[in-house]
PDB file of C-alpha atoms in Angstrom:
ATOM      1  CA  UNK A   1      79.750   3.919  24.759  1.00 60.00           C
ATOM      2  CA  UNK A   2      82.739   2.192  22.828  1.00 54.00           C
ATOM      3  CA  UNK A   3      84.342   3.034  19.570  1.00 50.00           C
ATOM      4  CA  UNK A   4      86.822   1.369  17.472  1.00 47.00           C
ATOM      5  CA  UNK A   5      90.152   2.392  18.455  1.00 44.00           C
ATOM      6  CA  UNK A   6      93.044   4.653  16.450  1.00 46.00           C
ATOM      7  CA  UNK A   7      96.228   5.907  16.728  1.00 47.00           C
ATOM      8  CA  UNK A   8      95.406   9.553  15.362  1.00 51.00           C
ATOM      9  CA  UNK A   9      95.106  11.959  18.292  1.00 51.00           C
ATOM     10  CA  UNK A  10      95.159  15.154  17.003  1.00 57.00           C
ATOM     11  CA  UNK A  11      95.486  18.211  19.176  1.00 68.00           C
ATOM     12  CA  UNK A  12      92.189  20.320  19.909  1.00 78.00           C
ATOM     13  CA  UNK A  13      91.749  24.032  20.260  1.00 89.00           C
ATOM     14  CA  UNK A  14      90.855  25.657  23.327  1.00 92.00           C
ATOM     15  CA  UNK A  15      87.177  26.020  22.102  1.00 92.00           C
ATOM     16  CA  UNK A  16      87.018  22.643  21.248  1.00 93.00           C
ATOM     17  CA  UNK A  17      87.856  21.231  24.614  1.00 95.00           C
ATOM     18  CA  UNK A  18      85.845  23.623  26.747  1.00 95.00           C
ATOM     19  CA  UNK A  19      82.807  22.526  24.309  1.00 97.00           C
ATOM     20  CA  UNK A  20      83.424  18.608  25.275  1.00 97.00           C
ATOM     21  CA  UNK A  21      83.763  19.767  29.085  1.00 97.00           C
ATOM     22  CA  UNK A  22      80.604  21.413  28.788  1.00 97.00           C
ATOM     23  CA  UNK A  23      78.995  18.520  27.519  1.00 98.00           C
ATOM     24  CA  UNK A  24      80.586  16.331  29.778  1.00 97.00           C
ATOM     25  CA  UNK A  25      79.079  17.999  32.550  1.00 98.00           C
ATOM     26  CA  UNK A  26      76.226  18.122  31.431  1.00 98.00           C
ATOM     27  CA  UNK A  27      75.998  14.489  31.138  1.00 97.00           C
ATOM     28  CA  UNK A  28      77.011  13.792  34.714  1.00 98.00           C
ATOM     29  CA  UNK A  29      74.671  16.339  36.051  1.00 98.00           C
ATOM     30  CA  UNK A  30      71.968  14.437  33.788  1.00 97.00           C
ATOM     31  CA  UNK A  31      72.917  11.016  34.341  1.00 96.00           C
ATOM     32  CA  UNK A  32      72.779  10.343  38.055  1.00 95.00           C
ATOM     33  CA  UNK A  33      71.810  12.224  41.402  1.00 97.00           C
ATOM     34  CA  UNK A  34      74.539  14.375  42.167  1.00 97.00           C
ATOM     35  CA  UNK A  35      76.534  12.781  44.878  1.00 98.00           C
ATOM     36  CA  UNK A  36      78.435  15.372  48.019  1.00 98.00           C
ATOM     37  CA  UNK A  37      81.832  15.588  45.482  1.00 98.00           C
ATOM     38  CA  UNK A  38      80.112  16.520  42.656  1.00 98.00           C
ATOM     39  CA  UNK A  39      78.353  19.204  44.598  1.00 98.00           C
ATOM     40  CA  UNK A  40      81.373  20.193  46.115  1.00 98.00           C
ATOM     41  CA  UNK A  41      83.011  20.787  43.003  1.00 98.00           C
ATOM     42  CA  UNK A  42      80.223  22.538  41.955  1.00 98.00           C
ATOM     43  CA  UNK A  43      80.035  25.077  44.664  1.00 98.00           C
ATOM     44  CA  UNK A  44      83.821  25.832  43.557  1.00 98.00           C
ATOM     45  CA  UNK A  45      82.556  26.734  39.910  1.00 97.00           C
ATOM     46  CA  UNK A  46      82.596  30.725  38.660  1.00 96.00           C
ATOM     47  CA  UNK A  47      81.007  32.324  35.979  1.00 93.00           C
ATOM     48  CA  UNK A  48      81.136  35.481  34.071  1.00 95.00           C
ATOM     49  CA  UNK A  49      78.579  38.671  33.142  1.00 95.00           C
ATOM     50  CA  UNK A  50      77.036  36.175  30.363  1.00 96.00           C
ATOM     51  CA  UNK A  51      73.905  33.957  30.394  1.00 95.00           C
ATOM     52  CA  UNK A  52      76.133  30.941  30.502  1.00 96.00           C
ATOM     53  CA  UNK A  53      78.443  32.585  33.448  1.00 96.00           C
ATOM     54  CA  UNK A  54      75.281  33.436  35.350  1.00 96.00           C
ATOM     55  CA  UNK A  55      73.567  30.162  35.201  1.00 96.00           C
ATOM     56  CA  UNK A  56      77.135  28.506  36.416  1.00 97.00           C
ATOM     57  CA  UNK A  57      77.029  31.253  39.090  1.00 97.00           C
ATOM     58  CA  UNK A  58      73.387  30.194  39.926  1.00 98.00           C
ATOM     59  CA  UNK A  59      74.412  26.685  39.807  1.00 98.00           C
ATOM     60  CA  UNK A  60      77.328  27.223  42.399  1.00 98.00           C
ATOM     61  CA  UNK A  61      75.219  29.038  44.931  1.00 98.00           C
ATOM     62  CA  UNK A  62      72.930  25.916  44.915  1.00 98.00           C
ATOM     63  CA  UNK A  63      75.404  23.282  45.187  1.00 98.00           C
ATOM     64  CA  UNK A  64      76.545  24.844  48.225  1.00 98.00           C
ATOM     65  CA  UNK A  65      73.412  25.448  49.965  1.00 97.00           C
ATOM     66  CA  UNK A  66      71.496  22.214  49.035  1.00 97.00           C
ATOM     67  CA  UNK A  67      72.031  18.972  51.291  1.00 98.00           C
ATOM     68  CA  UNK A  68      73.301  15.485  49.129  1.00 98.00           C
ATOM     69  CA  UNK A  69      70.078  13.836  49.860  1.00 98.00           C
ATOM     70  CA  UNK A  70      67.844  17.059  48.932  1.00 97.00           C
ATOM     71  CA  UNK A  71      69.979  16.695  45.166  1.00 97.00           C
ATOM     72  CA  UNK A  72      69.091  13.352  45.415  1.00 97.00           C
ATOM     73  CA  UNK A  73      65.697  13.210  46.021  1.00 96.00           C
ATOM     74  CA  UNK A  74      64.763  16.336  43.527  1.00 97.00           C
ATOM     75  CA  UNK A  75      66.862  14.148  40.910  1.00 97.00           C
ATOM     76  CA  UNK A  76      64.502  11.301  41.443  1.00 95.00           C
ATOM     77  CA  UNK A  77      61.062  13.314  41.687  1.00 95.00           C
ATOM     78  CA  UNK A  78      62.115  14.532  38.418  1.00 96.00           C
ATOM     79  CA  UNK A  79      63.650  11.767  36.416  1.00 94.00           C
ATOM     80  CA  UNK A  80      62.927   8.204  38.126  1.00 90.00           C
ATOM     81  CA  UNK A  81      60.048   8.744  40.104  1.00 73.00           C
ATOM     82  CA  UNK A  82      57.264   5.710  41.187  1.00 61.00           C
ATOM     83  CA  UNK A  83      56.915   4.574  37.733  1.00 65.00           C
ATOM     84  CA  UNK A  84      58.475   7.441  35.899  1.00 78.00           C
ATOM     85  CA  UNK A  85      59.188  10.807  36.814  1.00 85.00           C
ATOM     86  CA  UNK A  86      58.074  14.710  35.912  1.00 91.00           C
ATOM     87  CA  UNK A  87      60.335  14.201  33.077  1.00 93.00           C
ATOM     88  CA  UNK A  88      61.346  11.645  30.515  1.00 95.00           C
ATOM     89  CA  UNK A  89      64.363  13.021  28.759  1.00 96.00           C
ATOM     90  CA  UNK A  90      64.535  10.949  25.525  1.00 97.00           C
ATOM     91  CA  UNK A  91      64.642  12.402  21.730  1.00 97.00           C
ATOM     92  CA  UNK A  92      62.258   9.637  20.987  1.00 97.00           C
ATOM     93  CA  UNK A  93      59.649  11.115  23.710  1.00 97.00           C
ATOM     94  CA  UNK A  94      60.067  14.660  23.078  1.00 97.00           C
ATOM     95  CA  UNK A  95      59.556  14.492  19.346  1.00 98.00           C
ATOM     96  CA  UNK A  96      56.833  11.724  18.952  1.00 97.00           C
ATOM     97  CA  UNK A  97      55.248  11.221  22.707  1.00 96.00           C
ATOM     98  CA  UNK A  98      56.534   7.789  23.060  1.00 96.00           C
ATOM     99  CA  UNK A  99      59.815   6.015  23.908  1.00 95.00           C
ATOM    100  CA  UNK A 100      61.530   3.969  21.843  1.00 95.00           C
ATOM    101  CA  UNK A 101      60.097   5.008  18.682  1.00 96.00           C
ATOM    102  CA  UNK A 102      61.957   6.140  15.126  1.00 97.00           C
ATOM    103  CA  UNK A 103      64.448   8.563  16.336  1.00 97.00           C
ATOM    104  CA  UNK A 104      66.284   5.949  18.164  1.00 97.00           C
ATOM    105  CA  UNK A 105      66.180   3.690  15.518  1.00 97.00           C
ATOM    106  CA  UNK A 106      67.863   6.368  13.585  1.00 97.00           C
ATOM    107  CA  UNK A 107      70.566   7.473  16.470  1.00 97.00           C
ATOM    108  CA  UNK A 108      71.496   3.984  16.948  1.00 96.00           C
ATOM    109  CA  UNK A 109      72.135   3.599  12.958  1.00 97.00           C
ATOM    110  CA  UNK A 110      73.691   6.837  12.998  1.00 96.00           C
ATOM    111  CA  UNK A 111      76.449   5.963  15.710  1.00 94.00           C
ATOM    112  CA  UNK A 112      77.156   2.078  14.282  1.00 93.00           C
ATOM    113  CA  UNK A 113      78.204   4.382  11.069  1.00 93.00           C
ATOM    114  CA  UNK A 114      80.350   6.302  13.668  1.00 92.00           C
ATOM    115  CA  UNK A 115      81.684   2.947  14.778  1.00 89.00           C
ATOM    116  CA  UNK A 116      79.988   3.409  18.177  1.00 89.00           C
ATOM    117  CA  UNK A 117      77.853   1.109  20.350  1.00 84.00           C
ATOM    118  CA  UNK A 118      76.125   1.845  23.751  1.00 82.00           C
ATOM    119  CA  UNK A 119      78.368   0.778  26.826  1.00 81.00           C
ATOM    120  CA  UNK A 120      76.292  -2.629  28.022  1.00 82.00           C
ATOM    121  CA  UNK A 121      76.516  -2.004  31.573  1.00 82.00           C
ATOM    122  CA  UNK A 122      74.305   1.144  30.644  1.00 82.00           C
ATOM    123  CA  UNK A 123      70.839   0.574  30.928  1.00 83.00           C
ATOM    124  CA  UNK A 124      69.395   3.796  29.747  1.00 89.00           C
ATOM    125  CA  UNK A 125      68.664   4.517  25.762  1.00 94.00           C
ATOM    126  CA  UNK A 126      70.901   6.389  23.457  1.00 96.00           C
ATOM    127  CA  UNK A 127      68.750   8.887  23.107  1.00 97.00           C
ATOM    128  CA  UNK A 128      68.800   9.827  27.008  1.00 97.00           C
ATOM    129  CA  UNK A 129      69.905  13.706  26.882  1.00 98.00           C
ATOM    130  CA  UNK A 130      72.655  12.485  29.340  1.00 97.00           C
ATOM    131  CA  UNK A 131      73.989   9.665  26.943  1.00 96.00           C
ATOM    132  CA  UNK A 132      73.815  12.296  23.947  1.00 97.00           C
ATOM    133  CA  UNK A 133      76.158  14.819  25.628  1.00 97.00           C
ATOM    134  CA  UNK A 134      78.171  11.789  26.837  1.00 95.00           C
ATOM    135  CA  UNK A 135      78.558  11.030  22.875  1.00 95.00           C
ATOM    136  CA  UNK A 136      79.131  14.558  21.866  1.00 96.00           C
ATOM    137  CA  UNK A 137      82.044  15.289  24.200  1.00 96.00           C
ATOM    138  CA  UNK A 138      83.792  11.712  22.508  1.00 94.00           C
ATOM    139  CA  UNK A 139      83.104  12.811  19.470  1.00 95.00           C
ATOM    140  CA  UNK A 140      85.160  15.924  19.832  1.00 95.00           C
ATOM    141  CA  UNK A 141      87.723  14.829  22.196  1.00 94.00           C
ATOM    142  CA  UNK A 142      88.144  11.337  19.782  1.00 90.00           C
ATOM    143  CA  UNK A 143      87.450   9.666  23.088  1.00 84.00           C
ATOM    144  CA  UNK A 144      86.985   6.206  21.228  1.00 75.00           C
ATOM    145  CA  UNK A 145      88.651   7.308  18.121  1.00 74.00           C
ATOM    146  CA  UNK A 146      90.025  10.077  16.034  1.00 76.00           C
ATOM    147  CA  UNK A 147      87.972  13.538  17.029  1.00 85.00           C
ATOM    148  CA  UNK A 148      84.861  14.549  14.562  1.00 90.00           C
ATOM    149  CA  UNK A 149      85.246  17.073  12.193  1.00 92.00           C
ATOM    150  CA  UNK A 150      82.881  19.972  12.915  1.00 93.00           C
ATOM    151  CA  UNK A 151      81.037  19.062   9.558  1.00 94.00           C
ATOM    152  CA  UNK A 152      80.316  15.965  10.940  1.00 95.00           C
ATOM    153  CA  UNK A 153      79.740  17.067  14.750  1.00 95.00           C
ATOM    154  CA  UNK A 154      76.856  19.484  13.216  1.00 95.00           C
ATOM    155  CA  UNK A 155      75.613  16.389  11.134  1.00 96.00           C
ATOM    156  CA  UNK A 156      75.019  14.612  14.305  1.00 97.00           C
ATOM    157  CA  UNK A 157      74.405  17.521  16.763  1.00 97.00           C
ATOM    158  CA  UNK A 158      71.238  18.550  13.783  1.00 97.00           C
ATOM    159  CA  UNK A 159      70.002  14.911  13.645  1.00 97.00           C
ATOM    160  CA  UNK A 160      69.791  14.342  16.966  1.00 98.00           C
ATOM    161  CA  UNK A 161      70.238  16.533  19.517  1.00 98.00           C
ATOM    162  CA  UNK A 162      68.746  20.220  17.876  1.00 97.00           C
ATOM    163  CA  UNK A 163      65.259  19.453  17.390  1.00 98.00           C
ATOM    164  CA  UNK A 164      64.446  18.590  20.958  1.00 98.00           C
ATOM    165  CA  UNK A 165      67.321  19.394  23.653  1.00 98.00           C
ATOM    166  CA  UNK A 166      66.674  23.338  23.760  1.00 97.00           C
ATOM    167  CA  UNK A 167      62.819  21.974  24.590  1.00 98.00           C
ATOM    168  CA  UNK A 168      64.012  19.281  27.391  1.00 98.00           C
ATOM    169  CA  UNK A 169      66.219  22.313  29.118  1.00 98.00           C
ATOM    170  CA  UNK A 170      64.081  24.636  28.704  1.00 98.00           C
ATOM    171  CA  UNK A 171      60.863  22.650  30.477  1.00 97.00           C
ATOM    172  CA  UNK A 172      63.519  21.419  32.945  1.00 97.00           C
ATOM    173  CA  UNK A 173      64.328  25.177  33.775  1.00 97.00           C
ATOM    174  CA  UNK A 174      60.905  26.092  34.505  1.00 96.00           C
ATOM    175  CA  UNK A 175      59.935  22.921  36.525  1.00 94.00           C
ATOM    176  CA  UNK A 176      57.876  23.531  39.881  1.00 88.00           C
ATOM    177  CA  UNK A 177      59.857  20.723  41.432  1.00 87.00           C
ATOM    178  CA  UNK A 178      63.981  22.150  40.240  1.00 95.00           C
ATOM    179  CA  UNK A 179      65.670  23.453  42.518  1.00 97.00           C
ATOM    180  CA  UNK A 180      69.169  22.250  41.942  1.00 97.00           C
ATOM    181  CA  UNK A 181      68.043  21.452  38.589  1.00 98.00           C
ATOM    182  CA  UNK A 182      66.598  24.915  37.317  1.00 98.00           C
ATOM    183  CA  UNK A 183      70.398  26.143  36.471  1.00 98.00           C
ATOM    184  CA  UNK A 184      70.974  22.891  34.813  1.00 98.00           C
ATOM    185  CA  UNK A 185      67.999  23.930  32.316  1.00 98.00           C
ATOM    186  CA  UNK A 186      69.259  27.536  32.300  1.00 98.00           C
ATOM    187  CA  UNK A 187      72.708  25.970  31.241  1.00 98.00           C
ATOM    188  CA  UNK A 188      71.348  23.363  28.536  1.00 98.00           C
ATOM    189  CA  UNK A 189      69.240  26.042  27.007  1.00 98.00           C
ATOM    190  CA  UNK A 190      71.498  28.625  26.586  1.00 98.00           C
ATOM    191  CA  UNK A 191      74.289  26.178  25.866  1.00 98.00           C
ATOM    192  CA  UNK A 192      72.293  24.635  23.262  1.00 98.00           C
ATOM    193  CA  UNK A 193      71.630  27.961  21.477  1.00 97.00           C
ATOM    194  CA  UNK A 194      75.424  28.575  21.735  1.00 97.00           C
ATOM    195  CA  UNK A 195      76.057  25.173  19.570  1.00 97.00           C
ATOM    196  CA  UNK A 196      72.931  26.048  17.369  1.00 95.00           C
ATOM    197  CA  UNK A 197      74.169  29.415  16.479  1.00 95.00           C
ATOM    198  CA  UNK A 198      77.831  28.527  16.020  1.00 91.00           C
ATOM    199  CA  UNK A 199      77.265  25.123  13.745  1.00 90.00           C
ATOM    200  CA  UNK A 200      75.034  27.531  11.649  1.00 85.00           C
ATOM    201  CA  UNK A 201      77.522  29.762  11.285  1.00 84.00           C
ATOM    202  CA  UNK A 202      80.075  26.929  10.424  1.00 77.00           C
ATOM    203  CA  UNK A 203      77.573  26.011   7.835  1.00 62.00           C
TER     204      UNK A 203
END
């Protein structure tokens, strides 16, 4: 993803940044089998008495225990697999049943507005739930440009990530074939519900 570049850089809360790490991870959990550093790092993650703590707890247990090719070949049963896999985690998909259809169209106008356009060495849609944390985490870090006010964050996090994502996690949580993957859900739900509840608020 690139965005036209600016010189204003201002300085972001606490809140704020955690929110765009969480993302962030997100994404890279999302977008790519995780390779022995990631689940290294993992495996050094703690969490707290809350849903969110607990599912990073969960997460950390599994990162230690399960072998580099095990993460990668759950990752592809689940997202790649011959032809496609158990899951195809697009907002296109999950709100009409195919790919490529109307909500794209609308994402992609939405982030050209934003002054954003897909990275072309990525091959994946914009609507992939990886790519959309990707772009939430710039948008409030001002990655590519000056950070999003929350007004407009919960424009785009409403549009495009809200009706579906909390759906996507929470099927992903429940899957027969997660192992690794099943905290990843628990995190995406209950971090989704987080956003939902504080943009509302905001509102």
């Amino acid at each position: 993803m690139t965005r036209a570049a600016t010189d204003e850089r201002p300085v972001l809360g606490e809140a704020e940044r955690l929110r765009a790490e969480f993302y962030g991870l997100l994404a890279t959990l999302l977008s790519a089998p995780a390779d022995q550093d990631l689940l290294d790092k993992l495996s050094a993650l703690t969490g707290d008495e809350s849903a969110l703590g607990q599912g990073i707890e969960q997460l950390a247990r599994l990162a230690a225990s399960v072998p580099v090719a095990e993460a990668d070949r759950e990752y592809n049963k689940l997202f790649i697999g011959l032809g496609r896999g158990e899951f195809l985690p697009y907002g296109s998909y999950y709100l009409t049943g195919f790919l490529n259809e109307k909500p794209l169209a609308q994402l992609r106008d939405h982030m050209a507005a934003l002054g954003l356009a897909r990275d072309p060495d990525v091959k994946e849609p914009e609507d992939h739930i990886a790519s959309l944390c990707e772009t939430m985490a710039a948008l409030i870090l001002g990655t590519h440009g000056a950070p999003l006010s929350l007004e407009d964050q919960h424009a785009f996090f409403n549009t495009h990530i809200a009706p579906w994502a909390g759906h996507f996690f929470s099927d992903l949580e429940a899957a027969k074939g997660a192992v690794l993957y099943a905290p990843v859900g628990t995190l995406g739900r209950v971090f989704m519900e987080i956003e939902f509840e504080a943009f509302r608020l905001e509102g």
